[in-house]
mmCIF file of C-alpha atoms in Angstrom:
data_model
loop_
_atom_site.group_PDB
_atom_site.id
_atom_site.type_symbol
_atom_site.label_atom_id
_atom_site.label_comp_id
_atom_site.label_asym_id
_atom_site.label_seq_id
_atom_site.Cartn_x
_atom_site.Cartn_y
_atom_site.Cartn_z
ATOM 1 C CA MET S 1 -41.827 -155.156 26.067
ATOM 2 C CA ILE S 2 -38.535 -156.064 27.707
ATOM 3 C CA MET S 3 -36.699 -153.434 25.679
ATOM 4 C CA PHE S 4 -39.300 -150.874 26.693
ATOM 5 C CA GLN S 5 -38.763 -151.710 30.343
ATOM 6 C CA GLY S 6 -34.994 -151.478 29.760
ATOM 7 C CA VAL S 7 -35.431 -148.008 28.342
ATOM 8 C CA GLN S 8 -37.574 -147.039 31.301
ATOM 9 C CA ILE S 9 -34.961 -148.367 33.704
ATOM 10 C CA HIS S 10 -32.195 -146.633 31.737
ATOM 11 C CA SER S 11 -34.123 -143.345 31.761
ATOM 12 C CA PHE S 12 -34.787 -143.773 35.459
ATOM 13 C CA VAL S 13 -31.061 -144.254 36.157
ATOM 14 C CA ILE S 14 -30.160 -141.179 34.069
ATOM 15 C CA THR S 15 -32.810 -139.119 35.842
ATOM 16 C CA ILE S 16 -31.520 -140.153 39.274
ATOM 17 C CA PHE S 17 -27.949 -139.398 38.148
ATOM 18 C CA LEU S 18 -28.908 -135.921 36.921
ATOM 19 C CA ILE S 19 -30.834 -135.091 40.076
ATOM 20 C CA THR S 20 -27.925 -136.254 42.229
ATOM 21 C CA THR S 21 -25.409 -134.300 40.149
ATOM 22 C CA LEU S 22 -27.507 -131.146 40.215
ATOM 23 C CA SER S 23 -27.971 -131.365 43.972
ATOM 24 C CA LEU S 24 -24.218 -131.832 44.432
ATOM 25 C CA VAL S 25 -23.488 -128.802 42.272
ATOM 26 C CA HIS S 26 -26.043 -126.832 44.242
ATOM 27 C CA SER S 27 -24.591 -127.859 47.584
ATOM 28 C CA ASP S 28 -21.033 -127.080 46.429
ATOM 29 C CA ASP S 29 -22.216 -123.665 45.246
ATOM 30 C CA LYS S 30 -23.619 -123.133 48.734
ATOM 31 C CA LEU S 31 -20.195 -123.957 50.194
ATOM 32 C CA ILE S 32 -18.568 -121.405 47.875
ATOM 33 C CA GLN S 33 -21.183 -118.817 48.809
ATOM 34 C CA SER S 34 -20.723 -119.565 52.493
ATOM 35 C CA ALA S 35 -16.921 -119.392 52.343
ATOM 36 C CA CYS S 36 -16.871 -116.102 50.444
ATOM 37 C CA HIS S 37 -19.672 -114.427 52.373
ATOM 38 C CA ASP S 38 -17.551 -114.548 55.515
ATOM 39 C CA ALA S 39 -15.397 -111.804 53.930
ATOM 40 C CA ASP S 40 -16.102 -108.078 54.244
ATOM 41 C CA SER S 41 -16.301 -107.856 50.434
ATOM 42 C CA PRO S 42 -17.544 -111.207 49.119
ATOM 43 C CA ALA S 43 -17.806 -110.231 45.419
ATOM 44 C CA PRO S 44 -14.079 -110.518 44.544
ATOM 45 C CA CYS S 45 -13.898 -113.848 46.386
ATOM 46 C CA LEU S 46 -16.945 -115.224 44.561
ATOM 47 C CA GLN S 47 -15.606 -114.046 41.205
ATOM 48 C CA CYS S 48 -12.222 -115.605 41.943
ATOM 49 C CA VAL S 49 -13.545 -118.975 43.100
ATOM 50 C CA GLN S 50 -16.243 -119.271 40.440
ATOM 51 C CA SER S 51 -13.680 -118.573 37.713
ATOM 52 C CA ASP S 52 -11.810 -121.764 38.645
ATOM 53 C CA PRO S 53 -13.253 -124.897 37.011
ATOM 54 C CA LYS S 54 -12.143 -127.034 39.992
ATOM 55 C CA ALA S 55 -14.212 -124.945 42.398
ATOM 56 C CA ILE S 56 -17.474 -126.769 41.803
ATOM 57 C CA LYS S 57 -16.040 -129.910 43.421
ATOM 58 C CA ALA S 58 -13.878 -128.071 45.958
ATOM 59 C CA ASN S 59 -14.063 -128.412 49.692
ATOM 60 C CA ARG S 60 -13.318 -125.489 52.037
ATOM 61 C CA ILE S 61 -9.568 -126.244 52.009
ATOM 62 C CA GLU S 62 -9.454 -126.278 48.208
ATOM 63 C CA ILE S 63 -11.505 -123.067 48.077
ATOM 64 C CA SER S 64 -8.904 -121.397 50.295
ATOM 65 C CA THR S 65 -6.090 -122.466 47.937
ATOM 66 C CA ILE S 66 -8.078 -121.147 44.966
ATOM 67 C CA VAL S 67 -8.371 -117.740 46.670
ATOM 68 C CA VAL S 68 -4.632 -117.760 47.471
ATOM 69 C CA SER S 69 -3.962 -118.598 43.811
ATOM 70 C CA CYS S 70 -6.014 -115.553 42.786
ATOM 71 C CA LEU S 71 -4.012 -113.466 45.262
ATOM 72 C CA ARG S 72 -0.794 -114.702 43.679
ATOM 73 C CA LYS S 73 -2.067 -113.752 40.198
ATOM 74 C CA HIS S 74 -2.972 -110.258 41.399
ATOM 75 C CA ALA S 75 0.384 -109.865 43.167
ATOM 76 C CA THR S 76 2.152 -110.922 39.966
ATOM 77 C CA ASN S 77 0.139 -108.437 37.893
ATOM 78 C CA ILE S 78 0.759 -105.602 40.331
ATOM 79 C CA ALA S 79 4.495 -106.382 40.533
ATOM 80 C CA SER S 80 4.683 -106.382 36.743
ATOM 81 C CA ASN S 81 2.785 -103.099 36.484
ATOM 82 C CA MET S 82 4.936 -101.469 39.176
ATOM 83 C CA SER S 83 8.079 -102.639 37.407
ATOM 84 C CA ALA S 84 6.841 -101.142 34.119
ATOM 85 C CA LEU S 85 5.982 -97.867 35.885
ATOM 86 C CA ALA S 86 9.479 -97.756 37.430
ATOM 87 C CA ILE S 87 11.044 -98.190 33.995
ATOM 88 C CA ARG S 88 8.897 -95.389 32.549
ATOM 89 C CA ALA S 89 9.860 -93.044 35.396
ATOM 90 C CA LYS S 90 13.366 -92.495 34.082
ATOM 91 C CA ASP S 91 16.089 -91.170 36.322
ATOM 92 C CA ASP S 92 16.485 -87.525 35.532
ATOM 93 C CA ASN S 93 16.405 -84.330 37.534
ATOM 94 C CA ASP S 94 12.630 -84.499 38.051
ATOM 95 C CA ASP S 95 12.078 -85.225 41.773
ATOM 96 C CA ASP S 96 8.553 -86.569 41.182
ATOM 97 C CA LYS S 97 9.851 -89.107 38.659
ATOM 98 C CA LYS S 98 12.618 -90.155 41.031
ATOM 99 C CA LEU S 99 10.070 -90.611 43.811
ATOM 100 C CA MET S 100 7.738 -92.526 41.495
ATOM 101 C CA LYS S 101 10.587 -94.800 40.420
ATOM 102 C CA SER S 102 11.633 -95.410 44.033
ATOM 103 C CA ILE S 103 8.092 -96.251 45.154
ATOM 104 C CA CYS S 104 7.496 -98.545 42.188
ATOM 105 C CA GLU S 105 10.782 -100.391 42.666
ATOM 106 C CA SER S 106 10.043 -100.840 46.359
ATOM 107 C CA CYS S 107 6.510 -102.048 45.615
ATOM 108 C CA THR S 108 7.793 -104.472 42.981
ATOM 109 C CA LYS S 109 10.101 -105.976 45.598
ATOM 110 C CA SER S 110 7.288 -106.096 48.180
ATOM 111 C CA TYR S 111 4.944 -107.916 45.815
ATOM 112 C CA HIS S 112 7.632 -110.432 44.863
ATOM 113 C CA GLU S 113 8.091 -111.152 48.564
ATOM 114 C CA ALA S 114 4.320 -111.503 48.867
ATOM 115 C CA ILE S 115 4.291 -113.987 45.987
ATOM 116 C CA ASN S 116 6.848 -116.130 47.824
ATOM 117 C CA ASP S 117 4.781 -115.935 51.016
ATOM 118 C CA LEU S 118 1.629 -116.896 49.092
ATOM 119 C CA ASN S 119 3.412 -119.901 47.563
ATOM 120 C CA ASP S 120 4.513 -120.989 51.034
ATOM 121 C CA ALA S 121 1.010 -120.391 52.414
ATOM 122 C CA THR S 122 -0.468 -122.696 49.775
ATOM 123 C CA VAL S 123 1.923 -125.461 50.846
ATOM 124 C CA LYS S 124 0.989 -124.930 54.511
ATOM 125 C CA ILE S 125 -2.737 -125.054 53.718
ATOM 126 C CA LYS S 126 -2.343 -128.317 51.805
ATOM 127 C CA LYS S 127 -0.381 -129.778 54.736
ATOM 128 C CA GLY S 128 -3.065 -128.663 57.193
ATOM 129 C CA VAL S 129 -0.809 -126.196 59.014
ATOM 130 C CA TYR S 130 -3.372 -123.398 58.999
ATOM 131 C CA ASP S 131 -1.827 -121.161 61.656
ATOM 132 C CA ASP S 132 1.412 -120.963 59.655
ATOM 133 C CA ALA S 133 -0.556 -120.311 56.467
ATOM 134 C CA ASN S 134 -2.388 -117.505 58.246
ATOM 135 C CA VAL S 135 0.914 -115.926 59.364
ATOM 136 C CA LEU S 136 2.239 -116.065 55.789
ATOM 137 C CA LEU S 137 -0.941 -114.523 54.390
ATOM 138 C CA ARG S 138 -0.756 -111.705 56.932
ATOM 139 C CA LYS S 139 2.881 -111.112 55.993
ATOM 140 C CA ALA S 140 1.925 -110.967 52.294
ATOM 141 C CA LEU S 141 -0.852 -108.510 53.148
ATOM 142 C CA GLU S 142 1.554 -106.343 55.171
ATOM 143 C CA ASN S 143 3.791 -106.084 52.097
ATOM 144 C CA GLU S 144 0.775 -104.905 50.131
ATOM 145 C CA PHE S 145 -0.262 -102.413 52.834
ATOM 146 C CA ASP S 146 3.247 -100.940 52.875
ATOM 147 C CA CYS S 147 3.123 -100.400 49.142
ATOM 148 C CA HIS S 148 -0.451 -99.119 49.136
ATOM 149 C CA THR S 149 0.422 -96.647 51.907
ATOM 150 C CA ARG S 150 3.347 -95.274 49.876
ATOM 151 C CA VAL S 151 1.155 -94.959 46.777
ATOM 152 C CA ASN S 152 -1.679 -93.241 48.678
ATOM 153 C CA GLY S 153 0.787 -91.007 50.520
ATOM 154 C CA HIS S 154 1.837 -89.339 47.286
ATOM 155 C CA LYS S 155 -1.375 -88.193 45.635
ATOM 156 C CA LYS S 156 0.522 -85.824 43.344
ATOM 157 C CA LEU S 157 2.113 -88.819 41.629
ATOM 158 C CA ASP S 158 -0.004 -90.229 38.856
ATOM 159 C CA PHE S 159 -0.448 -93.912 39.682
ATOM 160 C CA PRO S 160 -2.836 -95.564 37.220
ATOM 161 C CA LYS S 161 -6.301 -96.167 38.630
ATOM 162 C CA SER S 162 -6.203 -99.750 37.338
ATOM 163 C CA VAL S 163 -3.153 -100.512 39.503
ATOM 164 C CA VAL S 164 -4.712 -98.933 42.595
ATOM 165 C CA ASP S 165 -7.975 -100.788 41.938
ATOM 166 C CA GLU S 166 -6.111 -104.091 41.665
ATOM 167 C CA MET S 167 -4.386 -103.322 44.959
ATOM 168 C CA ASN S 168 -7.829 -102.885 46.524
ATOM 169 C CA VAL S 169 -8.983 -106.237 45.108
ATOM 170 C CA TYR S 170 -5.814 -107.837 46.503
ATOM 171 C CA GLU S 171 -6.708 -106.523 49.964
ATOM 172 C CA GLN S 172 -10.278 -107.795 49.668
ATOM 173 C CA LEU S 173 -9.125 -111.242 48.553
ATOM 174 C CA SER S 174 -6.599 -111.305 51.394
ATOM 175 C CA ASP S 175 -9.416 -110.675 53.852
ATOM 176 C CA ALA S 176 -11.446 -113.487 52.282
ATOM 177 C CA ALA S 177 -8.526 -115.935 52.372
ATOM 178 C CA LEU S 178 -7.745 -115.128 55.998
ATOM 179 C CA ARG S 179 -11.365 -115.592 57.044
ATOM 180 C CA ILE S 180 -11.721 -118.870 55.147
ATOM 181 C CA ILE S 181 -8.534 -120.249 56.695
ATOM 182 C CA ASP S 182 -9.624 -119.096 60.157
ATOM 183 C CA ARG S 183 -12.618 -121.420 59.771
ATOM 184 C CA LEU S 184 -10.637 -124.495 58.683
#
């Protein structure tokens, strides 16, 4: 009889623990949804945050650093792709290839600058200096806009759709990060 009561008590404790854990997960998911739905395009933000295993226990500040981390990954990918495109556009007498190489080299540099700004923004967020983080994120986004404008301004050049699409995701994530930080 005592053992039976012990099992009942043990089961009761486990049940309470599971209910509490599930409600915490649910409330944290609501925070993620709320943070990302402030953006114009919430889907990339949600995908970014939900792909991070730390997100389920994250507060709004940690969610913002997760989004900035995703931005940094995209900036790194785009810089790498632009660098590879610049290498493939060999210097010869073809004006289009020279232009392509010039744009790609410039974009590579811009994205590397953005990566540095994103690293600095992460530090500022963690220190609670949100206005400075916001300025750095805007600067990183301006670097992206400059590159995207050059790419879009030369439709005759054959920039891969995957690179342009990733640039669009970068812009959407930038918007999400800026809006999340504005609410910190």
